[in-house]
Coordinates of C-alpha atoms and ligand atoms in Angstrom, one line a residue:
M1 CA 10.0 1.7 -26.2
A2 CA 7.9 4.3 -24.4
E3 CA 9.1 5.5 -21.0
V4 CA 7.0 5.2 -17.9
L5 CA 7.6 7.5 -15.0
V6 CA 7.6 5.9 -11.6
Y7 CA 7.4 8.1 -8.5
V8 CA 9.9 6.8 -5.9
D9 CA 8.7 6.4 -2.3
H10 CA 11.7 6.3 -0.1
V11 CA 13.2 7.3 3.2
D12 CA 16.5 9.1 2.7
G13 CA 17.2 6.9 -0.3
A14 CA 16.0 3.6 1.2
V15 CA 13.4 2.6 -1.5
R16 CA 10.1 1.2 -0.1
K17 CA 8.7 -1.9 -1.5
P18 CA 5.6 -0.4 -3.2
T19 CA 8.1 1.4 -5.5
L20 CA 9.7 -2.0 -6.5
E21 CA 6.2 -3.2 -7.3
L22 CA 5.5 -0.1 -9.5
L23 CA 8.8 -0.7 -11.4
T24 CA 7.8 -4.3 -11.9
L25 CA 4.4 -3.2 -13.3
A26 CA 5.8 -0.4 -15.3
R27 CA 8.0 -2.8 -17.3
R28 CA 4.8 -4.4 -18.7
I29 CA 4.0 -1.1 -20.4
G30 CA 7.3 0.5 -21.2
E31 CA 10.8 1.4 -19.9
P32 CA 10.7 2.6 -16.2
V33 CA 12.2 6.0 -15.5
A34 CA 12.3 6.6 -11.7
V35 CA 11.7 10.0 -10.3
H36 CA 13.6 10.5 -7.0
L37 CA 13.0 13.6 -4.9
G38 CA 14.9 14.6 -1.9
A39 CA 18.2 13.2 -0.4
G40 CA 19.7 9.8 -1.2
A41 CA 19.3 9.5 -4.9
D42 CA 22.7 7.8 -5.3
T43 CA 21.9 5.2 -2.7
A44 CA 18.4 4.6 -4.2
A45 CA 19.8 4.3 -7.7
A46 CA 21.3 0.9 -7.2
T47 CA 18.0 -0.6 -6.0
L48 CA 16.0 1.2 -8.7
A49 CA 18.4 0.0 -11.4
E50 CA 18.1 -3.6 -10.0
Y51 CA 14.3 -3.5 -10.4
G52 CA 14.5 -2.1 -14.0
A53 CA 14.8 1.7 -13.9
V54 CA 16.7 2.7 -17.1
K55 CA 17.1 6.2 -15.7
V56 CA 16.8 8.0 -12.3
L57 CA 15.7 11.6 -12.6
A58 CA 16.9 13.1 -9.3
A59 CA 16.1 16.5 -7.6
D60 CA 17.0 17.5 -4.1
A61 CA 15.7 20.7 -2.6
A62 CA 14.7 21.8 0.9
E63 CA 11.2 22.5 -0.5
F64 CA 10.4 18.7 -0.7
A65 CA 10.7 18.4 3.0
D66 CA 9.6 21.8 4.2
Y67 CA 6.3 22.1 2.4
L68 CA 3.4 19.8 1.6
V69 CA 3.0 18.0 -1.7
V70 CA 3.0 20.9 -4.2
P71 CA 6.8 21.0 -4.7
K72 CA 6.7 17.3 -5.5
V73 CA 4.0 18.0 -8.0
D74 CA 6.2 20.7 -9.6
A75 CA 9.1 18.1 -9.8
L76 CA 7.0 15.4 -11.3
E77 CA 5.6 17.8 -13.8
A78 CA 9.1 18.8 -14.8
A79 CA 9.9 15.1 -15.2
Y80 CA 6.8 14.7 -17.3
N81 CA 7.9 17.5 -19.6
A82 CA 11.4 16.2 -19.8
V83 CA 10.3 12.6 -20.8
S84 CA 6.9 12.7 -22.4
P85 CA 6.1 9.4 -20.9
A86 CA 3.4 6.8 -21.8
A87 CA 2.1 6.8 -18.2
V88 CA 3.0 8.0 -14.7
L89 CA 2.8 5.5 -11.8
L90 CA 2.6 6.4 -8.1
P91 CA 2.0 4.4 -5.0
S92 CA -1.6 4.5 -3.7
S93 CA -0.7 6.2 -0.4
A94 CA -2.5 9.4 0.7
E95 CA 0.4 11.4 -0.5
G96 CA 0.8 9.5 -3.7
K97 CA -2.8 10.0 -4.6
E98 CA -2.7 13.7 -3.8
I99 CA 0.3 14.2 -6.0
A100 CA -1.3 12.1 -8.8
A101 CA -4.5 14.1 -8.7
R102 CA -2.7 17.4 -8.8
L103 CA -0.4 16.3 -11.6
A104 CA -3.3 14.9 -13.6
V105 CA -5.1 18.3 -13.4
R106 CA -2.0 20.2 -14.5
I107 CA -1.3 18.1 -17.5
G108 CA -4.9 17.7 -18.4
S109 CA -4.9 13.9 -18.1
G110 CA -7.3 11.3 -16.8
I111 CA -6.4 9.5 -13.5
I112 CA -7.0 6.0 -12.2
T113 CA -6.5 5.5 -8.4
D114 CA -6.1 2.4 -6.4
A115 CA -5.3 0.0 -9.3
V116 CA -4.6 -3.6 -8.2
D117 CA -3.1 -4.6 -11.5
L118 CA -1.8 -3.2 -14.7
E119 CA -1.4 -4.5 -18.2
A120 CA -0.4 -3.2 -21.6
G121 CA -3.4 -2.5 -24.0
D122 CA -3.7 -1.6 -27.6
E123 CA -4.9 1.9 -26.7
G124 CA -2.8 2.4 -23.5
P125 CA -2.3 0.8 -20.1
V126 CA -5.3 -1.0 -18.7
A127 CA -5.8 -0.9 -14.9
T128 CA -7.8 -3.3 -12.7
Q129 CA -9.6 -1.9 -9.8
S130 CA -11.4 -3.8 -7.0
V131 CA -14.7 -2.0 -6.3
F132 CA -17.9 -2.1 -4.3
A133 CA -16.2 -3.5 -1.1
A134 CA -14.1 -5.7 -3.4
S135 CA -17.1 -7.6 -4.7
Y136 CA -16.4 -6.6 -8.4
S137 CA -13.2 -6.2 -10.4
T138 CA -13.3 -3.5 -13.1
K139 CA -10.8 -2.8 -16.0
S140 CA -10.4 0.7 -17.2
R141 CA -8.1 2.9 -19.2
V142 CA -7.5 6.6 -19.4
T143 CA -8.9 8.1 -22.6
K144 CA -7.5 11.6 -22.2
G145 CA -3.9 12.6 -22.0
T146 CA -1.1 10.6 -20.4
P147 CA -2.5 8.1 -17.9
V148 CA -1.7 8.9 -14.3
I149 CA -2.3 5.7 -12.2
T150 CA -1.8 5.0 -8.5
V151 CA -1.3 1.4 -7.6
K152 CA -2.1 -0.2 -4.2
P153 CA 0.8 -1.8 -2.3
N154 CA 1.1 -5.6 -2.7
S155 CA -0.5 -5.6 -6.1
A156 CA 2.6 -7.2 -7.7
A157 CA 5.5 -9.2 -6.5
P158 CA 8.7 -7.2 -7.1
E159 CA 10.8 -8.9 -9.7
A160 CA 14.4 -7.8 -10.3
A161 CA 15.3 -7.0 -13.9
P162 CA 18.6 -5.1 -13.9
A163 CA 18.9 -2.0 -16.0
A164 CA 21.3 1.0 -16.3
G165 CA 19.6 3.2 -13.6
T166 CA 21.7 6.2 -14.8
V167 CA 21.2 9.1 -12.4
E168 CA 20.4 12.5 -14.2
Q169 CA 19.7 15.7 -12.4
L170 CA 16.2 17.1 -12.8
A171 CA 15.9 20.9 -12.9
V172 CA 12.8 22.0 -11.0
S173 CA 11.6 25.6 -10.4
F174 CA 9.1 26.1 -7.7
G175 CA 6.1 28.4 -8.2
E176 CA 4.9 30.8 -5.5
K177 CA 2.0 28.6 -4.7
S178 CA 4.3 25.6 -4.0
T179 CA 5.4 27.0 -0.7
G180 CA 2.0 28.0 0.6
T181 CA 1.7 25.3 3.2
K182 CA 4.8 24.8 5.4
V183 CA 5.4 21.9 7.6
V184 CA 6.0 23.4 11.0
S185 CA 6.8 20.3 13.1
R186 CA 7.2 16.6 12.9
T187 CA 6.6 13.9 15.6
P188 CA 8.1 10.5 14.7
R189 CA 5.6 7.7 15.3
E190 CA 6.7 5.2 18.0
S191 CA 8.1 2.3 16.1
T192 CA 6.6 -1.1 16.9
G193 CA 9.4 -2.8 14.8
R194 CA 6.6 -4.4 12.7
P195 CA 6.0 -3.7 9.0
D196 CA 3.6 -0.9 7.9
L197 CA 0.0 -2.2 7.8
T198 CA -0.7 -1.3 4.2
E199 CA 2.6 -2.6 2.9
A200 CA 3.0 -5.8 4.9
A201 CA 3.1 -9.1 3.0
I202 CA 1.3 -10.7 6.0
V203 CA -1.3 -9.2 8.2
V204 CA -2.7 -10.8 11.4
S205 CA -5.9 -9.1 12.6
G206 CA -7.9 -9.4 15.8
G207 CA -11.5 -8.6 16.4
R208 CA -14.1 -8.5 19.1
G209 CA -13.4 -12.2 19.8
V210 CA -10.0 -11.2 21.2
N211 CA -12.0 -9.8 24.1
G212 CA -9.6 -7.2 25.7
A213 CA -6.6 -5.1 25.0
E214 CA -4.3 -7.3 27.0
N215 CA -5.3 -10.3 24.9
F216 CA -4.0 -8.6 21.7
A217 CA -0.6 -9.9 22.9
I218 CA -1.4 -13.3 21.4
V219 CA -2.3 -11.7 18.1
E220 CA 1.0 -9.8 18.2
A221 CA 2.9 -12.9 19.1
L222 CA 1.6 -14.7 16.0
A223 CA 2.3 -11.6 13.9
D224 CA 5.9 -11.4 15.2
S225 CA 6.5 -15.1 14.5
L226 CA 5.5 -14.4 10.8
G227 CA 7.1 -11.0 10.5
A228 CA 3.6 -9.6 10.0
A229 CA 1.7 -6.3 10.7
V230 CA -1.1 -6.3 13.2
G231 CA -4.6 -5.2 12.1
A232 CA -7.9 -4.9 14.0
S233 CA -11.6 -4.8 13.3
R234 CA -13.5 -1.6 14.1
A235 CA -15.2 -3.4 17.0
A236 CA -11.8 -4.0 18.6
V237 CA -10.6 -0.6 17.9
D238 CA -13.8 1.2 19.1
A239 CA -13.5 -0.8 22.4
G240 CA -10.0 0.8 22.8
W241 CA -8.2 -2.5 22.6
Y242 CA -6.0 -1.4 19.7
P243 CA -5.1 1.9 18.1
H244 CA -7.4 3.3 15.3
T245 CA -4.4 3.5 13.0
N246 CA -4.5 -0.3 12.8
Q247 CA -8.2 -0.5 11.8
V248 CA -8.8 -2.6 8.7
G249 CA -11.9 -1.9 6.6
Q250 CA -14.1 0.6 4.8
T251 CA -13.4 3.4 7.3
G252 CA -9.8 2.1 8.1
K253 CA -6.9 0.9 6.1
S254 CA -7.2 -1.1 2.9
V255 CA -4.7 -4.0 3.0
S256 CA -3.9 -6.5 0.2
P257 CA -1.3 -8.8 1.6
Q258 CA -0.1 -12.2 0.5
L259 CA -1.6 -13.7 3.6
Y260 CA -4.4 -12.2 5.9
I261 CA -5.2 -14.0 9.1
A262 CA -8.4 -13.0 10.9
A263 CA -8.8 -14.0 14.5
G264 CA -12.2 -13.5 16.2
I265 CA -13.5 -11.4 13.3
S266 CA -17.1 -12.1 12.0
G267 CA -16.5 -10.8 8.5
A268 CA -18.9 -7.8 8.3
I269 CA -19.0 -6.2 4.8
Q270 CA -17.3 -3.1 6.1
H271 CA -14.4 -5.2 7.4
R272 CA -14.2 -7.2 4.1
A273 CA -14.0 -4.0 2.1
G274 CA -10.5 -3.5 3.5
M275 CA -9.1 -7.0 3.2
Q276 CA -11.0 -8.9 0.5
T277 CA -8.3 -8.6 -2.1
S278 CA -5.7 -10.4 0.2
K279 CA -4.2 -13.2 -1.8
T280 CA -4.8 -15.9 0.9
I281 CA -7.3 -15.5 3.7
V282 CA -7.3 -17.6 6.8
A283 CA -9.9 -17.1 9.6
I284 CA -10.0 -18.5 13.1
N285 CA -13.6 -18.2 14.6
K286 CA -15.5 -20.3 17.0
D287 CA -18.8 -19.8 15.2
A288 CA -18.8 -22.1 12.1
E289 CA -21.6 -19.9 10.6
A290 CA -19.5 -16.6 10.8
P291 CA -19.7 -14.8 7.4
I292 CA -15.9 -14.6 7.3
F293 CA -15.9 -18.3 6.4
E294 CA -17.5 -17.4 3.0
L295 CA -14.4 -15.8 1.7
V296 CA -11.6 -17.7 3.3
D297 CA -9.1 -20.0 1.7
Y298 CA -8.5 -21.8 5.0
G299 CA -10.8 -21.7 8.0
V300 CA -10.3 -23.0 11.5
V301 CA -13.5 -23.3 13.6
G302 CA -12.1 -23.1 17.1
D303 CA -11.4 -20.8 20.1
L304 CA -8.7 -18.4 19.1
F305 CA -7.2 -18.6 22.6
E306 CA -6.3 -22.2 21.8
V307 CA -5.7 -22.0 18.1
V308 CA -3.6 -18.8 17.9
P309 CA -0.9 -19.7 20.5
Q310 CA -0.6 -23.2 18.9
L311 CA -0.1 -21.7 15.5
T312 CA 2.5 -19.3 16.9
E313 CA 4.4 -22.2 18.4
E314 CA 4.2 -24.2 15.2
V315 CA 5.5 -21.3 13.1
K316 CA 8.4 -20.8 15.5
A317 CA 9.2 -24.5 15.6
R318 CA 9.2 -24.7 11.7
K319 CA 11.4 -21.6 11.5
G320 CA 13.8 -23.4 13.8
Ligands
FAD401 C1 -20.3 3.0 8.2 C2 -19.6 1.9 8.9 C3 -18.2 1.7 8.7 C4 -17.5 0.6 9.2 N1 -16.2 0.5 9.0 C5 -15.6 -0.6 9.5 C6 -14.2 -0.9 9.2 O1 -13.6 -0.1 8.6 N2 -13.7 -2.0 9.7 C7 -14.4 -2.9 10.5 O2 -13.8 -3.9 10.9 N3 -15.7 -2.7 10.7 C8 -16.3 -1.6 10.3 N4 -17.6 -1.4 10.6 C9 -18.2 -2.2 11.7 C10 -18.7 -3.6 11.1 O3 -20.0 -3.4 10.6 C11 -18.7 -4.7 12.2 O4 -19.4 -4.2 13.3 C12 -17.3 -4.9 12.7 O5 -16.4 -5.3 11.7 C13 -17.4 -6.2 13.7 O6 -16.1 -6.4 14.2 P1 -15.8 -7.9 14.7 O7 -15.9 -8.8 13.5 O8 -14.5 -7.8 15.4 O9 -16.9 -8.2 15.8 P2 -18.2 -9.1 15.8 O10 -19.0 -8.9 14.5 O11 -18.8 -9.0 17.1 O12 -17.5 -10.6 15.6 C14 -16.7 -11.2 16.6 C15 -16.4 -12.6 16.1 O13 -15.5 -13.2 17.0 C16 -15.9 -14.5 17.1 N5 -15.4 -15.0 18.4 C17 -15.8 -14.6 19.7 N6 -15.0 -15.2 20.6 C18 -14.1 -16.0 19.9 C19 -13.1 -16.9 20.3 N7 -12.7 -17.1 21.6 N8 -12.4 -17.5 19.4 C20 -12.7 -17.4 18.1 N9 -13.7 -16.6 17.7 C21 -14.3 -15.9 18.5 C22 -17.4 -14.6 17.1 O14 -17.9 -15.8 16.7 C23 -17.7 -13.5 16.0 O15 -17.8 -14.0 14.7 C24 -18.3 -0.3 10.0 C25 -19.6 -0.1 10.3 C26 -20.3 1.0 9.7 C27 -21.7 1.1 9.9

């Protein structure tokens, strides 16, 4: 069976969920071979094996942390040359997409970004993308070279399928150009304790209807009761009620969680562009005519200041 390279997104060997989703999707088109760069390959290998990696190609070098993406492209290219895979899969993060694009140029391949599904096809893997503010789904496949495909987080539910996960060292040599852009400092982001917005399985977002920064506490309380991330519409963000990093939409983050709850958000096309592929959508809005109700699975016509706290209490009560 053809091998499929899966680029591992991790923090010191703690594998992040989008990689488990990639391994799950990779198994539809071949045998996953994980590429782990940086420290922690031995820790990561157990998880990668559990989700179907037959092999883990590991390389650790200071270059991966000290310079921007090019050393990682060098390593992935080395893995590509070692394996001759049927496809290369990466997460659709900003870094994942940059690595993918550079690799595709180097190996003379076509690239598909932001896939939301992947299936085997007679002439190579077929990727589904959600386009035009998620109003259309397209299916496409790469017709030149080895497909390089980035997949959006939450596109598949990770399924365990234990495999060998044998760790092999990957020899990588870095070119002069690899070390052209050095990382000179790092400032850790203050942790909210909530999941990352783009990776969260549940997102609770607030809009202009929340009516003030201090009122976002009720959105956060619902999010915390569900273990969710907090999002916001641009109107809420522009008003200074919530950080720009939490904006969902065309000019913010794209999210595709299992559950998206929108409170006090009208459902403008630019907001929908960032959340329309969510699996289940719930809206709370006091205007029964609000456009958001056109795309919801469940809608509550009501005042969010009454509905959201009740929902939070109900979730807490049911969790015991
Ligand atoms: C180029 C461009 C890019 C953009 N990018 C984005 C983007 O990335 N993300 C984004 O979100 N927007 C984006 N916008 C802005 C977008 O067009 C809308 O203006 C914005 O999404 C509106 O935010 P909102 O739904 O919170 O506010 P509004 O449209 O004002 O809606 C507020 C809603 O809250 C309801 N409400 C009020 N009070 C309550 C209450 N007490 N209880 C329940 N419901 C209540 C109202 O009925 C209303 O439906 C962009 C616009 C442009 C032009």
